[in-house]
Amino acid sequence: MQDKKQVVFSGVQPTGKITLGNYLGAIKNWRPLQEQYQCIFCVVDLHSLTVTQVPAELRKNTMDLLALYIACGLDPDVSTLFVQSHVHEHAELAWILDTVSYVGELNRMTQFKEKSRKHADNINMGLMNYPVLMASDILLYQTDLVPVGKDQVQHLELARNLAERFNSRYSETFVVPQGLVPKTGYSIKSLQDPSAKMSKSDPNENAFVALTDSKEDIRRKLRRAVTDCGSEVRFSPDKPAISNLLTIYCLSSGESVEQAEQRFAGKGYGDFKSAVADAVIAMVEPIQEEQKKLLQDKAYLESVLKRGAESASKTAAKTLAKVYRKVGLVPASR
Ligand code: TYM
C-alpha cells in the first residue's frame, strides 16, 4: 500500500497589497511542495476582518489573491485552493479551541500587541482570537507541515500547544503540526527601515514592493530604499539594509550571496539597487501577466473555488465531527 502523503497547509490574508515579503517568505516556497505533499492553500478572508475592511475591496482582494496563487504556480488540479469563509468548520473549530485557550497566552502574542498599538481604536475580540482561528485552519486538516515566514512562528507554536493540550485532555485527536520556515527570506525587511519587517499594512508605500507594482514603481521604491554606511555590497550584520537588498536580489535572481557579492564588488549602491530592481521585475512580470489573464476568466476562478471548498469541506467536516464527539456534544439526528 502506498504511504499517505503528508499534509501541508498555509494561507495569506487578502488584506491590501501582497508584498515581496509574502512572496519570498511564503508563496514562492509553496510551489515545489506540491510535488511531494498533499497541499492545501487557503485565502484566509475571515482573518482579514480583524481590521476594518471596505467590503467591496475585500471581495476584490480575495479573488485577486486566488488568481495570484495560481499565477505563482499553485495548481488547482494538484492542490486544494479555497477561501476560508467557504468552509464553515474553520469558525466552528475555532470556538472549541477557544475553550482550551487561555486569555493570558493570547494576550502575550507579539502580533496582537503590535496590532493593538497600530489599531488602538479597534482592539476587537477577533484581533485577540486571531491565532486561535489560525490554529483551527491548521488543525482541521490534520496538517503535518505549515510553511510560513518568521512572523508566524509564534502563532504556529500556539497551534502546536493547543493541539497537544486538546489531545491530552480529550485523547489523541489532532496531528501536532511542524513549521517549515525558509532558510533565507524568512523575514524580508522594510525598504525604509531594515529593523522592521516588510508589511503590506505599512502606511508608507515606499517601505514595500507589492507584487502588483508597475516596473516604474519597483525601480523608484528600490532606488529610494535606505542603505548602510560605506559603499561595499556585502552580507553582514552591520549592514542590515544592504543584506536585506542582497537577500531580495538573490531570491529573485537565483544567485548565491557569494556570487552576488562578487558581481557587485567595486560597484556602488546605485548600480546594485538598479540590479535588484531588474531582478525583481524579471521575477514578478510573468506573474503579473498571468494574474491579469486569470482575472478575466471569472467562471474559471469560481470553479476553482467551488472545487476547493468541496474538497476542503470533506476533511474539515470529518475532523470537526470527531472533535464534537470527543468533547461530548450529542450528534444531530439527520
Ligand atoms: P500574512 O497574510 O500576514 O502573510 C502571509 C505569509 O507571508 C509571510 N510573510 C513574510 N515572510 C517574510 N518576510 C516578510 N516580511 C513577510 N511578511 C509576511 C508570513 O509569515 C505568512 O507566511 N496569520 C497568517 C495567515 C494564516 C495562516 C493560517 C498561515 C491564517 N491561517 C494557517 C499558515 C497557516 C498571516 O496573517 O499571514
XYZ file of N, CA, C and O in Angstrom, residues 84-171:
352
model
N -11.347 30.634 2.942
C -11.638 30.184 4.316
C -13.133 30.239 4.664
O -13.682 29.294 5.224
N -13.804 31.349 4.315
C -15.208 31.500 4.740
C -16.135 30.527 4.013
O -17.297 30.391 4.393
N -15.639 29.855 2.968
C -16.482 28.875 2.272
C -16.556 27.548 3.021
O -17.326 26.673 2.650
N -15.732 27.394 4.022
C -15.736 26.139 4.801
C -16.036 26.519 6.256
O -15.152 26.946 6.997
N -17.325 26.369 6.616
C -17.775 26.934 7.899
C -17.103 26.299 9.114
O -17.084 26.862 10.203
N -16.504 25.120 8.915
C -15.877 24.421 10.046
C -14.714 25.222 10.662
O -14.381 25.011 11.822
N -14.113 26.138 9.889
C -12.991 26.918 10.441
C -13.446 27.711 11.663
O -12.788 27.713 12.701
N -14.581 28.397 11.506
C -15.074 29.226 12.607
C -15.582 28.345 13.748
O -15.433 28.684 14.927
N -16.144 27.199 13.394
C -16.713 26.316 14.430
C -15.619 25.659 15.274
O -15.732 25.585 16.500
N -14.575 25.200 14.628
C -13.489 24.592 15.409
C -12.788 25.659 16.255
O -12.346 25.381 17.377
N -12.734 26.882 15.714
C -12.095 27.961 16.475
C -12.816 28.135 17.828
O -12.186 28.378 18.860
N -14.147 27.975 17.820
C -14.890 28.125 19.083
C -14.466 27.053 20.094
O -14.214 27.328 21.260
N -14.361 25.825 19.608
C -13.968 24.736 20.519
C -12.548 24.994 21.032
O -12.269 24.841 22.224
N -11.671 25.418 20.115
C -10.275 25.664 20.531
C -10.195 26.849 21.504
O -9.317 26.883 22.373
N -11.129 27.778 21.361
C -11.186 28.893 22.321
C -11.330 28.372 23.747
O -10.818 28.971 24.688
N -12.047 27.266 23.873
C -12.322 26.772 25.228
C -11.104 26.067 25.842
O -11.130 25.723 27.017
N -10.066 25.859 25.029
C -8.818 25.334 25.612
C -7.677 26.357 25.487
O -6.511 26.023 25.666
N -8.028 27.603 25.118
C -7.006 28.666 25.006
C -7.122 29.576 26.221
O -8.230 29.821 26.706
N -6.013 30.065 26.669
C -6.034 30.952 27.832
C -5.879 32.404 27.408
O -5.074 32.716 26.503
N -6.637 33.265 28.054
C -6.572 34.700 27.741
C -5.125 35.185 27.871
O -4.633 35.937 27.033
N -4.430 34.686 28.902
C -3.063 35.126 29.148
C -2.147 34.842 27.976
O -1.360 35.692 27.564
N -2.275 33.642 27.390
C -1.352 33.296 26.291
C -1.669 34.086 25.028
O -0.769 34.421 24.262
N -2.954 34.408 24.827
C -3.306 35.192 23.630
C -2.866 36.648 23.799
O -2.443 37.302 22.866
N -2.975 37.112 25.022
C -2.566 38.474 25.366
C -1.080 38.713 25.132
O -0.641 39.826 24.916
N -0.314 37.627 25.214
C 1.149 37.742 25.099
C 1.650 37.708 23.654
O 2.821 37.913 23.401
N 0.746 37.422 22.701
C 1.187 37.278 21.301
C 1.734 38.610 20.775
O 1.071 39.653 20.875
N 2.924 38.538 20.202
C 3.584 39.758 19.715
C 2.712 40.497 18.705
O 2.571 41.714 18.761
N 2.117 39.740 17.761
C 1.345 40.419 16.722
C 0.097 41.088 17.300
O -0.298 42.166 16.852
N -0.508 40.466 18.315
C -1.665 41.080 18.968
C -1.266 42.410 19.611
O -1.958 43.424 19.470
N -0.117 42.378 20.266
C 0.332 43.612 20.925
C 0.633 44.702 19.892
O 0.235 45.844 20.043
N 1.312 44.290 18.808
C 1.655 45.268 17.746
C 0.404 45.835 17.096
O 0.262 47.037 16.923
N -0.519 44.922 16.753
C -1.734 45.380 16.054
C -2.610 46.215 16.976
O -3.311 47.118 16.524
N -2.589 45.907 18.270
C -3.382 46.701 19.221
C -2.838 48.119 19.278
O -3.582 49.083 19.408
N -1.514 48.215 19.157
C -0.895 49.549 19.169
C -1.282 50.298 17.884
O -1.670 51.451 17.919
N -1.215 49.573 16.771
C -1.495 50.213 15.469
C -2.964 50.581 15.306
O -3.300 51.553 14.651
N -3.842 49.738 15.857
C -5.283 49.971 15.681
C -5.909 50.198 17.048
O -6.831 49.481 17.445
N -5.396 51.195 17.756
C -5.812 51.422 19.149
C -7.314 51.691 19.255
O -7.924 51.441 20.303
N -7.929 52.157 18.170
C -9.368 52.453 18.214
C -10.205 51.218 17.874
O -11.422 51.283 17.833
N -9.559 50.098 17.613
C -10.318 48.902 17.202
C -9.648 47.622 17.710
O -9.311 46.729 16.944
N -9.450 47.562 19.040
C -8.868 46.333 19.605
C -10.039 45.383 19.856
O -10.567 45.302 20.955
N -10.445 44.707 18.784
C -11.644 43.862 18.882
C -11.270 42.454 19.334
O -10.095 42.055 19.311
N -12.282 41.671 19.713
C -12.026 40.301 20.197
C -11.390 39.440 19.112
O -10.595 38.556 19.397
N -11.757 39.723 17.853
C -11.200 38.949 16.739
C -9.682 39.080 16.664
O -8.980 38.117 16.356
N -9.213 40.277 16.979
C -7.768 40.523 16.913
C -7.037 39.637 17.930
O -5.971 39.096 17.648
N -7.659 39.480 19.078
C -7.040 38.659 20.120
C -7.201 37.165 19.795
O -6.326 36.346 20.049
N -8.341 36.860 19.190
C -8.701 35.475 18.911
C -8.029 34.930 17.647
O -8.056 33.725 17.395
N -7.451 35.829 16.898
C -6.874 35.526 15.591
C -5.984 34.273 15.580
O -6.149 33.388 14.728
N -5.048 34.124 16.528
C -4.196 32.921 16.470
C -4.971 31.627 16.717
O -4.537 30.560 16.266
N -6.116 31.723 17.389
C -6.924 30.515 17.619
C -7.593 30.105 16.300
O -7.656 28.921 15.959
N -8.051 31.113 15.549
C -8.628 30.809 14.227
C -7.549 30.213 13.322
O -7.800 29.278 12.569
N -6.340 30.726 13.449
C -5.234 30.194 12.630
C -4.944 28.737 13.039
O -4.712 27.875 12.167
N -5.003 28.465 14.331
C -4.801 27.077 14.797
C -5.902 26.189 14.222
O -5.648 25.056 13.788
N -7.114 26.726 14.199
C -8.234 25.952 13.669
C -7.997 25.618 12.190
O -8.208 24.482 11.753
N -7.538 26.626 11.414
C -7.234 26.386 9.982
C -6.304 25.183 9.835
O -6.513 24.308 8.990
N -5.285 25.190 10.668
C -4.223 24.183 10.534
C -4.704 22.814 11.022
O -4.538 21.802 10.340
N -5.328 22.807 12.202
C -5.663 21.516 12.831
C -6.816 20.808 12.134
O -6.890 19.572 12.158
N -7.705 21.581 11.498
C -8.854 20.970 10.794
C -8.426 19.949 9.760
O -9.149 19.007 9.464
N -7.250 20.176 9.155
C -6.819 19.301 8.047
C -5.774 18.287 8.498
O -5.137 17.657 7.671
N -5.615 18.151 9.804
C -4.615 17.207 10.340
C -3.276 17.470 9.658
O -2.604 16.555 9.154
N -2.905 18.753 9.650
C -1.727 19.216 8.918
C -0.425 18.758 9.567
O -0.275 18.835 10.789
N 0.502 18.304 8.725
C 1.828 17.929 9.226
C 2.785 19.117 9.160
O 3.581 19.318 10.067
N 2.709 19.881 8.051
C 3.708 20.936 7.828
C 3.047 22.260 7.447
O 2.126 22.283 6.626
N 3.563 23.337 8.045
C 2.995 24.656 7.782
C 4.106 25.607 7.313
O 4.894 26.097 8.130
N 4.209 25.845 5.995
C 5.248 26.759 5.508
C 4.844 28.217 5.736
O 3.842 28.680 5.203
N 5.630 28.912 6.549
C 5.331 30.315 6.879
C 6.636 31.103 7.019
O 7.719 30.531 7.143
N 6.493 32.434 7.040
C 7.617 33.300 7.360
C 7.798 33.378 8.870
O 6.972 32.865 9.638
N 8.868 34.041 9.276
C 9.236 34.053 10.694
C 8.171 34.700 11.591
O 7.956 34.282 12.733
N 7.471 35.689 11.043
C 6.488 36.401 11.879
C 5.326 35.519 12.324
O 4.585 35.891 13.227
N 5.149 34.360 11.693
C 4.034 33.482 12.075
C 4.455 32.330 12.987
O 3.629 31.502 13.369
N 5.734 32.290 13.333
C 6.238 31.149 14.113
C 5.574 31.096 15.501
O 5.222 30.021 15.999
N 5.374 32.260 16.105
C 4.748 32.273 17.442
C 3.301 31.744 17.370
O 2.861 30.985 18.235
N 2.598 32.114 16.300
C 1.224 31.615 16.143
C 1.217 30.100 15.923
O 0.338 29.387 16.407
N 2.201 29.651 15.191
C 2.297 28.221 14.915
C 2.573 27.446 16.211
O 2.023 26.366 16.447
N 3.405 28.038 17.031
C 3.718 27.429 18.334
C 2.431 27.288 19.162
O 2.204 26.272 19.809
N 1.579 28.299 19.091
C 0.301 28.224 19.814
C -0.552 27.088 19.247
O -1.164 26.322 20.003
N -0.564 26.960 17.921
C -1.348 25.882 17.299
C -0.859 24.525 17.815
O -1.650 23.625 18.114
N 0.450 24.396 17.930
C 1.020 23.142 18.450
C 0.584 22.919 19.902
O 0.180 21.817 20.290
N 0.665 23.983 20.691
C 0.277 23.866 22.096
C -1.192 23.487 22.244
O -1.550 22.644 23.071
N -2.037 24.114 21.422
C -3.475 23.818 21.524
C -3.754 22.374 21.110
O -4.576 21.689 21.729
N -3.053 21.915 20.066
C -3.243 20.524 19.622
C -2.846 19.567 20.751
O -3.588 18.629 21.088
N -1.696 19.831 21.368
C -1.220 18.934 22.436
C -2.141 18.986 23.654
O -2.460 17.966 24.260
N -2.602 20.207 23.963
C -3.487 20.362 25.127
C -4.803 19.622 24.899
O -5.298 18.919 25.766
N -5.366 19.796 23.694
C -6.634 19.129 23.376
C -6.437 17.614 23.412
O -7.238 16.879 23.999
N -5.354 17.151 22.791
C -5.082 15.706 22.748
C -4.950 15.131 24.152
O -5.426 14.027 24.430
N -4.292 15.881 25.037
C -4.082 15.293 26.355
C -5.372 15.370 27.189
O -5.624 14.521 28.025
N -6.213 16.363 26.902
C -7.465 16.447 27.658
C -8.523 15.471 27.139
O -9.269 14.875 27.892
N -8.602 15.298 25.822
C -9.712 14.526 25.241
C -9.268 13.274 24.489
O -10.066 12.685 23.774
N -8.005 12.941 24.572
C -7.390 11.812 23.848
C -6.996 12.240 22.432
O -7.537 13.197 21.882
